[in-house]
mmCIF file of C-alpha atoms in Angstrom:
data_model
loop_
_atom_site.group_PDB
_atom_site.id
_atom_site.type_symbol
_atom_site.label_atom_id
_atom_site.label_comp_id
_atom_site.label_asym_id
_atom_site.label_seq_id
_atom_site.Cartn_x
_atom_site.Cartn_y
_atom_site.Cartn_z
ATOM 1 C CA UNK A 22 -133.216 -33.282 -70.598
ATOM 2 C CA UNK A 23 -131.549 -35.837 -68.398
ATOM 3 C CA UNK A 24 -128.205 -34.829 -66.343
ATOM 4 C CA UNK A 25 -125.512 -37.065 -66.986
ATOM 5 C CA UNK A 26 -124.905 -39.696 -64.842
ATOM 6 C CA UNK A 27 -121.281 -40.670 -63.460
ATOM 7 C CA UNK A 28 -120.614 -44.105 -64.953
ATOM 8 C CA UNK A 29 -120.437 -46.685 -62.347
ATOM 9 C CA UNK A 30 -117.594 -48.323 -60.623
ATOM 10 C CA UNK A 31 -116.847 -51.723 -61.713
ATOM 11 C CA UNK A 32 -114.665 -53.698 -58.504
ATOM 12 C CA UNK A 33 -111.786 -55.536 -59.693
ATOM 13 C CA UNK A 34 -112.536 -59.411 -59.612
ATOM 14 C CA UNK A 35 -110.535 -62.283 -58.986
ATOM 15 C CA UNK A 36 -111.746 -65.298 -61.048
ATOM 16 C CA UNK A 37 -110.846 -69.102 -60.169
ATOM 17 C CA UNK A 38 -107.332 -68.922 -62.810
ATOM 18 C CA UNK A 39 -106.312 -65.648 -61.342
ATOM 19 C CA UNK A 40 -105.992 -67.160 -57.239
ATOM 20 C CA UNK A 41 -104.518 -70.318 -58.606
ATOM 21 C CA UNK A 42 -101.516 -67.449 -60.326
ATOM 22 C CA UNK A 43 -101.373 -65.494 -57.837
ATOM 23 C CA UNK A 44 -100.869 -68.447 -55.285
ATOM 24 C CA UNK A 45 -98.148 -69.900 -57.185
ATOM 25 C CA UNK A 46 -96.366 -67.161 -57.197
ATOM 26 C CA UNK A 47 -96.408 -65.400 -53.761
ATOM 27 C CA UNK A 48 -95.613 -69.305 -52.524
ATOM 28 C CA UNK A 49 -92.594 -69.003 -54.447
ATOM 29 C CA UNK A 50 -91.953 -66.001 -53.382
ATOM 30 C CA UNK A 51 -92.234 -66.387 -49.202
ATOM 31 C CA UNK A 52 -93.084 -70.195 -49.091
ATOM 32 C CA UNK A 53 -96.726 -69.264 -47.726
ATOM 33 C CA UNK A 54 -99.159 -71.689 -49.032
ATOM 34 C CA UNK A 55 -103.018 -70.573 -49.292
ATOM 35 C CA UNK A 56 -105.522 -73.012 -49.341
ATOM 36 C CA UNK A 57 -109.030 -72.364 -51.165
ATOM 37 C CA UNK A 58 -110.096 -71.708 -47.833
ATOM 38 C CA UNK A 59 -108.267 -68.409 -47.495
ATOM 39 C CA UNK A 60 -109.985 -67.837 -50.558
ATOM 40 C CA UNK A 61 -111.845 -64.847 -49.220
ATOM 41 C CA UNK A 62 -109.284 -63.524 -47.399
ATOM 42 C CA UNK A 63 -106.462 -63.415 -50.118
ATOM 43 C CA UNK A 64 -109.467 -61.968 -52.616
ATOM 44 C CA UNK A 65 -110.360 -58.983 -50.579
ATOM 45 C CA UNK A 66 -106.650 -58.192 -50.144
ATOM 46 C CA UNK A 67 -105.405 -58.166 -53.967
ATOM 47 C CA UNK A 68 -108.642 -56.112 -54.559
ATOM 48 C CA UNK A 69 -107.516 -53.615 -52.127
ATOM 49 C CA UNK A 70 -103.914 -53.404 -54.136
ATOM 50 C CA UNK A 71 -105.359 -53.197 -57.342
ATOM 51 C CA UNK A 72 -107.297 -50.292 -56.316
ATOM 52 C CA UNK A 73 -104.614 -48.627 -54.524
ATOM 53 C CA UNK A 74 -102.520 -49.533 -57.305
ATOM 54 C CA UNK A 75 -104.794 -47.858 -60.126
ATOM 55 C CA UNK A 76 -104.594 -50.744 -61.978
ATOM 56 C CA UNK A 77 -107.680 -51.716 -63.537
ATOM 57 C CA UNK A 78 -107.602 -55.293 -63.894
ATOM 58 C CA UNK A 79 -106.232 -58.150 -62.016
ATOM 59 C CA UNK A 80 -104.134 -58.985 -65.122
ATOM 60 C CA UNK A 81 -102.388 -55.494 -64.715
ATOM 61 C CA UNK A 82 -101.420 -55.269 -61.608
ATOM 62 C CA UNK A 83 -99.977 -58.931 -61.750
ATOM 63 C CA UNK A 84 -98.242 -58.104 -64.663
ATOM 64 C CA UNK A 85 -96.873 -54.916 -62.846
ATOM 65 C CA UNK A 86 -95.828 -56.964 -59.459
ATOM 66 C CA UNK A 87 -94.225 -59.700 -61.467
ATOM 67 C CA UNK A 88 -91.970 -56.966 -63.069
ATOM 68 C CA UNK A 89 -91.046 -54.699 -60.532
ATOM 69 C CA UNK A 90 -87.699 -54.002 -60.048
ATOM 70 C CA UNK A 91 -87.572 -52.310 -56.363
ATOM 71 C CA UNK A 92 -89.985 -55.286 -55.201
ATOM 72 C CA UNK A 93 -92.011 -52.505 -53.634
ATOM 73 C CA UNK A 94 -95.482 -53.656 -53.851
ATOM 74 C CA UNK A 95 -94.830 -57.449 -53.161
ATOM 75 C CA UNK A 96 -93.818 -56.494 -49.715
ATOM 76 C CA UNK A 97 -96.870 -54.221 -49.559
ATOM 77 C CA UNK A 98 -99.020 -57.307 -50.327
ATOM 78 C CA UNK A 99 -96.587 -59.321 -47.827
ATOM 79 C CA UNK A 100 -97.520 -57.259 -45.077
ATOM 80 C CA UNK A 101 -101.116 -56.957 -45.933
ATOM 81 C CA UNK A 102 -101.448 -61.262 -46.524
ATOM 82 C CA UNK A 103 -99.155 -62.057 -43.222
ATOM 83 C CA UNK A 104 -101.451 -62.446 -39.989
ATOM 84 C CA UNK A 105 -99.959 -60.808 -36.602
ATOM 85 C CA UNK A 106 -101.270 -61.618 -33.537
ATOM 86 C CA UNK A 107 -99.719 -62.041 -30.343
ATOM 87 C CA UNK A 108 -98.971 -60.511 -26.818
ATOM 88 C CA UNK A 109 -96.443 -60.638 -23.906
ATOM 89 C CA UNK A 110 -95.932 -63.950 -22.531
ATOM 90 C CA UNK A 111 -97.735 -65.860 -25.086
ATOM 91 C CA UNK A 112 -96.823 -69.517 -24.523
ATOM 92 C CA UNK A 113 -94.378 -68.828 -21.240
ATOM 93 C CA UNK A 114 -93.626 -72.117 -20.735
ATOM 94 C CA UNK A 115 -90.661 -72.196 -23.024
ATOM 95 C CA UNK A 116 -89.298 -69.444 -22.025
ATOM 96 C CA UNK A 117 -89.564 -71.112 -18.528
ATOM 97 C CA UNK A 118 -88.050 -73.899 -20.337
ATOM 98 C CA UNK A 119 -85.188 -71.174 -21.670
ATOM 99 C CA UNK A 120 -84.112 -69.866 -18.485
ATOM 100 C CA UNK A 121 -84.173 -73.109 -16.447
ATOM 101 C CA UNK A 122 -82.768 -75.613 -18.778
ATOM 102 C CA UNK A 123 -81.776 -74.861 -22.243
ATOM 103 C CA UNK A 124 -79.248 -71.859 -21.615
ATOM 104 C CA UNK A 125 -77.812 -73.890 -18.778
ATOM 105 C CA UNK A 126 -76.448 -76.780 -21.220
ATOM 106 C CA UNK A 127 -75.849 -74.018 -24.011
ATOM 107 C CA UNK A 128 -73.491 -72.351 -21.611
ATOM 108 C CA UNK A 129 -71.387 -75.406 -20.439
ATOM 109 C CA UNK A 130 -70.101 -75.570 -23.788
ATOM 110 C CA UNK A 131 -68.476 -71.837 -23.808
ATOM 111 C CA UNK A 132 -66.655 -69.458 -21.498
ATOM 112 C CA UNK A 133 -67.918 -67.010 -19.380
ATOM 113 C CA UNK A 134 -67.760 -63.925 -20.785
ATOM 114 C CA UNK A 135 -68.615 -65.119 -24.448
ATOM 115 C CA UNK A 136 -71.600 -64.884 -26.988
ATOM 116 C CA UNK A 137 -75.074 -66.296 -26.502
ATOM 117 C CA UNK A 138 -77.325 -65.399 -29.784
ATOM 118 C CA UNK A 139 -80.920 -66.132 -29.701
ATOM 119 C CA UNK A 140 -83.053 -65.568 -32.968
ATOM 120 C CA UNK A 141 -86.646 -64.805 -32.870
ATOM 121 C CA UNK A 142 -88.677 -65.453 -35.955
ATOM 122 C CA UNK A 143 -91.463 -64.176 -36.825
ATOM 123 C CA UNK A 144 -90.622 -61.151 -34.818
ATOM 124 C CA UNK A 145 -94.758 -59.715 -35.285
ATOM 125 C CA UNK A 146 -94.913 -56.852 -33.339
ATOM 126 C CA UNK A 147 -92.464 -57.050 -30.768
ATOM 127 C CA UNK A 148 -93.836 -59.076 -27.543
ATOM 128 C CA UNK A 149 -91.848 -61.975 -28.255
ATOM 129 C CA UNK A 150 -88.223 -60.717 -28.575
ATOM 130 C CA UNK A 151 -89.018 -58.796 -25.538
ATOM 131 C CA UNK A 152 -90.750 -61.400 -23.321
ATOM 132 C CA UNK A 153 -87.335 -63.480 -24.361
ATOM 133 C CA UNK A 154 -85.317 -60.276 -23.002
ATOM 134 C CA UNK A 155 -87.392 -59.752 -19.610
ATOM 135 C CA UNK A 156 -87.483 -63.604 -18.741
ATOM 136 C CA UNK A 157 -83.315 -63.058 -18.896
ATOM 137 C CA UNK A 158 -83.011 -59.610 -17.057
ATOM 138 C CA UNK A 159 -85.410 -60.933 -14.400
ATOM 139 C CA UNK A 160 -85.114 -64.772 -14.239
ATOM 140 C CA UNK A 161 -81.885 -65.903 -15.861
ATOM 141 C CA UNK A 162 -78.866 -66.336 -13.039
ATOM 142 C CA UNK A 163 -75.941 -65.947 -15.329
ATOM 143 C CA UNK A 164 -77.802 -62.849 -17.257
ATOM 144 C CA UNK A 165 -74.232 -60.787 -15.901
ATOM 145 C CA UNK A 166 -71.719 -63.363 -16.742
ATOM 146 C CA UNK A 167 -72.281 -63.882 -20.929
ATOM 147 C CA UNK A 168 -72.807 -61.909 -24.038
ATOM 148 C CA UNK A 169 -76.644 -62.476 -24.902
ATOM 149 C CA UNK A 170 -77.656 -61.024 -28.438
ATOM 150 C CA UNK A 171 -81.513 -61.337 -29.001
ATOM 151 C CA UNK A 172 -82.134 -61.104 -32.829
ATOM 152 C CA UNK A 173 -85.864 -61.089 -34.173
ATOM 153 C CA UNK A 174 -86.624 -61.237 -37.643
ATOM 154 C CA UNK A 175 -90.322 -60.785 -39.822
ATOM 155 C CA UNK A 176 -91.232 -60.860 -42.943
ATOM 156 C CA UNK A 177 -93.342 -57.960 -42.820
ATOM 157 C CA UNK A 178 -92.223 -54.469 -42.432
ATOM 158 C CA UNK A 179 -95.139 -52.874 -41.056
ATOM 159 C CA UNK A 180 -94.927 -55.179 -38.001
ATOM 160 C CA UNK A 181 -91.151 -54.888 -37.629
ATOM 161 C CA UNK A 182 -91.800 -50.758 -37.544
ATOM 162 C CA UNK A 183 -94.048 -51.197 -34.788
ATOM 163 C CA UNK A 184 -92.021 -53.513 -32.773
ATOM 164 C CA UNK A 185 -88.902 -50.724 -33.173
ATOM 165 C CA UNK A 186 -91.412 -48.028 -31.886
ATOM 166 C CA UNK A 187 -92.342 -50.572 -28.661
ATOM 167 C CA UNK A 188 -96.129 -49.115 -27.811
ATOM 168 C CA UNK A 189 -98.402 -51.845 -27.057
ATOM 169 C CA UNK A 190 -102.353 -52.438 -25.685
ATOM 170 C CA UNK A 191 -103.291 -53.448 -22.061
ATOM 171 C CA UNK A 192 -104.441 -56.567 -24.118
ATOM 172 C CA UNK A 193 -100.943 -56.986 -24.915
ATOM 173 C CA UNK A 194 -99.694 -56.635 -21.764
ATOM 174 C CA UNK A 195 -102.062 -58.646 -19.882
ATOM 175 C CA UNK A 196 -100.067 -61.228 -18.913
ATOM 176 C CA UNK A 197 -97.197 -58.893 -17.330
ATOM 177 C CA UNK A 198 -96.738 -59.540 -13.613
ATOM 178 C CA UNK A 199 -97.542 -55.979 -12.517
ATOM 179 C CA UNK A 200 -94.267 -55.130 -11.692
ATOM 180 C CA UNK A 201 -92.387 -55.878 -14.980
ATOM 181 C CA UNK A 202 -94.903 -53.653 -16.294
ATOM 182 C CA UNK A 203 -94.077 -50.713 -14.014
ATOM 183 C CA UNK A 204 -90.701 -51.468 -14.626
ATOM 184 C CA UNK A 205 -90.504 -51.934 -18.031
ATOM 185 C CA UNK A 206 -93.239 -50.021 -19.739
ATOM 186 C CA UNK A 207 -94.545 -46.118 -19.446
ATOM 187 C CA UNK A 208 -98.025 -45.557 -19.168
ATOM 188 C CA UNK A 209 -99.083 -43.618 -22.069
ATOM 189 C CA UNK A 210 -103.062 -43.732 -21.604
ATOM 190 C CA UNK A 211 -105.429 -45.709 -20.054
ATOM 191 C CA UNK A 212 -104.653 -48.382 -23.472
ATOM 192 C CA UNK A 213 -100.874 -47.390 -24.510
ATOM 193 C CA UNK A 214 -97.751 -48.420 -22.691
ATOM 194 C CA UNK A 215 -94.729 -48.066 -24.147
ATOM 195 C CA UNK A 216 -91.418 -50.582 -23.664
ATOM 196 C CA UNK A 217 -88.324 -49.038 -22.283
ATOM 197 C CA UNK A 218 -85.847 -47.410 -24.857
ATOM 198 C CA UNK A 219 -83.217 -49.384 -23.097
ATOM 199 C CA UNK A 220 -84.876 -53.236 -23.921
ATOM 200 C CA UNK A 221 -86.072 -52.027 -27.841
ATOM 201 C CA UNK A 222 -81.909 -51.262 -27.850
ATOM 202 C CA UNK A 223 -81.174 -54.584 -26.480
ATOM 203 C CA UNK A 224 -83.115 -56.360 -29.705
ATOM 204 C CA UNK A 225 -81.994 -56.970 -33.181
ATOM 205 C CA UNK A 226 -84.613 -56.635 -35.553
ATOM 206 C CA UNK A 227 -84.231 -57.189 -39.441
ATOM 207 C CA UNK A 228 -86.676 -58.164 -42.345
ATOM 208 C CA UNK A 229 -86.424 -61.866 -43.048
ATOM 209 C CA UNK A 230 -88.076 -64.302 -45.244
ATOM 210 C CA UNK A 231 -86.949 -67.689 -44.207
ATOM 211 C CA UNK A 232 -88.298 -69.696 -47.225
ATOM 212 C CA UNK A 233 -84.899 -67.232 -48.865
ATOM 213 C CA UNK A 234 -81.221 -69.176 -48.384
ATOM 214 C CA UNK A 235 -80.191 -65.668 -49.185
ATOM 215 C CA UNK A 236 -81.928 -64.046 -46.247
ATOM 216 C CA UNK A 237 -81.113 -66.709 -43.452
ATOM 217 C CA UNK A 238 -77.272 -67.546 -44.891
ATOM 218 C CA UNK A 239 -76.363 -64.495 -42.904
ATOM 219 C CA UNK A 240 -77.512 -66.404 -39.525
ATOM 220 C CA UNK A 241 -75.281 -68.368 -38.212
ATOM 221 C CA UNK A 242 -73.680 -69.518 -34.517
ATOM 222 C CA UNK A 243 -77.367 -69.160 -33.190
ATOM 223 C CA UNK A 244 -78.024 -70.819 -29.937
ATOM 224 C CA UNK A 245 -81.825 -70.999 -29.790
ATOM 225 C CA UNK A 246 -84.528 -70.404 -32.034
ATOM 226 C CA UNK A 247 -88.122 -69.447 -30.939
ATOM 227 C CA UNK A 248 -89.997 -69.995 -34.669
ATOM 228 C CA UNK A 249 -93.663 -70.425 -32.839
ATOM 229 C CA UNK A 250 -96.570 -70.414 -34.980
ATOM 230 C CA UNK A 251 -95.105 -69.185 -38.429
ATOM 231 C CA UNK A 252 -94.589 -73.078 -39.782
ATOM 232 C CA UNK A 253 -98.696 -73.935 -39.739
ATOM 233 C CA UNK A 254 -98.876 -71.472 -43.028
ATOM 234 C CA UNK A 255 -95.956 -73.347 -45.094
ATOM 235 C CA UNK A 256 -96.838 -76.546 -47.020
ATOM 236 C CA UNK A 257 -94.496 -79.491 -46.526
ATOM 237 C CA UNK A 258 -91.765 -78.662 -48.608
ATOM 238 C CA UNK A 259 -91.474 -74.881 -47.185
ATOM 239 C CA UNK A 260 -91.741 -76.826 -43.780
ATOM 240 C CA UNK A 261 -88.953 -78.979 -44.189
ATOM 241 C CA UNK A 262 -86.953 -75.912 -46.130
ATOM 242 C CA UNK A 263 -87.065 -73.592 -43.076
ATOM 243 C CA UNK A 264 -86.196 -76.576 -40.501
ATOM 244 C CA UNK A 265 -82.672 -76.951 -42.820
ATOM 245 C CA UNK A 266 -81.939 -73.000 -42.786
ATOM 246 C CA UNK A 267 -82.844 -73.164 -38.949
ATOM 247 C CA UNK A 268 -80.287 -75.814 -39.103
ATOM 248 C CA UNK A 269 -77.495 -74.464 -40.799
ATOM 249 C CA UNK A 270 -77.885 -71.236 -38.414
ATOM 250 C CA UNK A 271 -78.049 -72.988 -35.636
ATOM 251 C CA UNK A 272 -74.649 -74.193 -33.259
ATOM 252 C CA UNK A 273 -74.355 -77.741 -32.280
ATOM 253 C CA UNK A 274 -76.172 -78.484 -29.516
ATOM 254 C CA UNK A 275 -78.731 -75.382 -30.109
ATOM 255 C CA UNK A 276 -82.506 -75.457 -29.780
ATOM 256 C CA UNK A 277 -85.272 -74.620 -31.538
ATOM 257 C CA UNK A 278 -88.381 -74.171 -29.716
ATOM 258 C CA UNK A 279 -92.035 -74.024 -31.985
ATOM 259 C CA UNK A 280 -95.585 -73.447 -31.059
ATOM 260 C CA UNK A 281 -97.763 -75.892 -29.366
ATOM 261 C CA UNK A 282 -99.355 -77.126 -32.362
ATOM 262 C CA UNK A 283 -95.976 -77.897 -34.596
ATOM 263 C CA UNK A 284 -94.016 -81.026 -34.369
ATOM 264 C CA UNK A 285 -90.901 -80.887 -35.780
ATOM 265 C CA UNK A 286 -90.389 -84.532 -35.733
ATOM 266 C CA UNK A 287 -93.079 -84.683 -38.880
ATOM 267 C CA UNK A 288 -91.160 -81.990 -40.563
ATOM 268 C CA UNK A 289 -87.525 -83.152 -40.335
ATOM 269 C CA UNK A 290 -85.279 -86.036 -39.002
ATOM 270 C CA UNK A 291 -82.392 -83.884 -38.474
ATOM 271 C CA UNK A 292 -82.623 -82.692 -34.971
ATOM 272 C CA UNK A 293 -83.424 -84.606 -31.721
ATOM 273 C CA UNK A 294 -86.448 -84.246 -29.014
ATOM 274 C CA UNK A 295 -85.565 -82.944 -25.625
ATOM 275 C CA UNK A 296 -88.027 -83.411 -23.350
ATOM 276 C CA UNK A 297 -87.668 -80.760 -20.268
ATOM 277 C CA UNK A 298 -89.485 -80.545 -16.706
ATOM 278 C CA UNK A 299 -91.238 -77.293 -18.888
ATOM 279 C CA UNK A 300 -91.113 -78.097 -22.097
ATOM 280 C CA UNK A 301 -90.202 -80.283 -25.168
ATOM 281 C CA UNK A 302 -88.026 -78.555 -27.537
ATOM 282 C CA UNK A 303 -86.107 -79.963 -30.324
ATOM 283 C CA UNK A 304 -82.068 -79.747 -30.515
ATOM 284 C CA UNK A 305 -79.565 -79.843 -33.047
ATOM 285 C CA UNK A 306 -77.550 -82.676 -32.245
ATOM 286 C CA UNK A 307 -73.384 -82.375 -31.053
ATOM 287 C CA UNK A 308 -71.206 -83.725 -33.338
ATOM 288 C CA UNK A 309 -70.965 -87.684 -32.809
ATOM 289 C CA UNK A 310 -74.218 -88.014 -31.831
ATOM 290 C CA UNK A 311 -77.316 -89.096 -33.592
ATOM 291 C CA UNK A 312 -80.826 -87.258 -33.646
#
């Protein structure tokens, strides 16, 4: 007599119909466009819901996530689709560009002693809101003489957890002149540092999705904008969405600084090009004149 045999487990698969579904709708959803060559990627990720899910069947669990009232699981699958990489410094150009130019003309339009707001989107983990803080403690003259609120803002909750708790890798920290690190960070183990209470205080952070007018209506009489590197996953119209909420959030005369490899002169007409001794930025024109 044979012993029984456990029946085998079948993987749930994704056919050709299902990607084209589920693309549609997480695009609608966070204005992230995947293109058949993220195929693989976005695959092995629903797979991995479904099964944590229990559902049994693609057709399931999108029926579930369409339907869910907390929205619960889409930002599960938000923070597992959304890519996070970054470290201290990344880029340090513009924030060269931040200290020695662009806060200079933003403050000759208010009084000493009032509000400077600077919104940093997609937060990822952390390094970026706090690069922007350290470049002002250490580098900005007028750091003592204005209100600065650094705000940073991701999609993903995961990320925005571990930029509250502030431990990063000596990869991360690379690029720290050796003493901002001792300054700034504790030495946890020969691979864990961890940020000073006192700067993770100093930042802002809240869960955004930009492609949402709900979401970004909230920001307003911003001053600069560092969105590096998040535009590359939108299509067009997403593209020329988030440049109009930037926009509208934005103060006359603010900045918006993006990563190396986005223009926003092929996204939207709307703002002007400043071209500084560090970097080129793009501005939100004063009233009267014209981008």
């Amino acid at each position: 007599m044979k012993a029984a045999t456990a029946p085998a487990i079948v993987q749930p698969t994704i056919s050709d119909a299902d990607f084209l579904k589920f693309r549609e709708f997480f695009y609608r959803k966070t204005g992230i466009h995947f293109e058949e060559s993220k195929r693989y990627f976005v695959d092995k990720r629903l797979i991995e819901r479904i099964e944590a899910t229990g559902s049994d069947s693609f057709r399931a669990y999108f029926i579930a996530l369409r339907f869910e009232a907390d929205g619960r699981e889409l930002q599960q699958l938000v923070n597992l689709m959304t890519v996070n990489e970054t470290y201290f410094f990344r880029e340090s150009y513009q924030f060269d560009c931040l200290v020695n130019d662009m806060l200079d003309e933003v403050v000759r339009r208010k009084r000493k002693g009032s509000r400077i707001r600077i919104w940093s989107i997609p937060s990822s983990t952390g390094e970026e809101p706090y690069s922007i803080a350290i470049y002002l403690l250490e580098r900005w003259r007028h750091i003592d003489d204005y209100e600065v609120e650094i705000l940073s803002s991701d999609i993903d909750t995961t990320v925005l957890a571990a930029a509250e708790r502030g431990v990063y890798s000596a990869r991360s920290v690379a690029n720290l002149p050796k003493h901002y690190l001792d300054k700034y960070f504790r030495r946890l183990s020969d691979n864990e540092y961890q940020i000073s209470r006192d700067l993770v205080a100093a930042v802002d952070f809240s869960r955004v999705n930009l492609s949402d007018a709900a979401d970004t209506r909230r920001f307003r009489d911003i001053d600069v904008i560092f969105c590096r590197n998040l535009l590359i996953y939108f299509d067009d119209l997403s593209r020329r969405l988030a440049a109009e909420a930037m926009y509208d959030a934005l103060n006359p005369g603010g900045f918006v600084c993006l990563g190396h490899s986005e223009s926003m002169s092929r996204i939207s007409s709307l703002y002007a090009v400043r071209r500084f001794p560090d970097a080129m930025v793009y501005q939100k024109p004063l009233p009267g004149d014209r981008p």
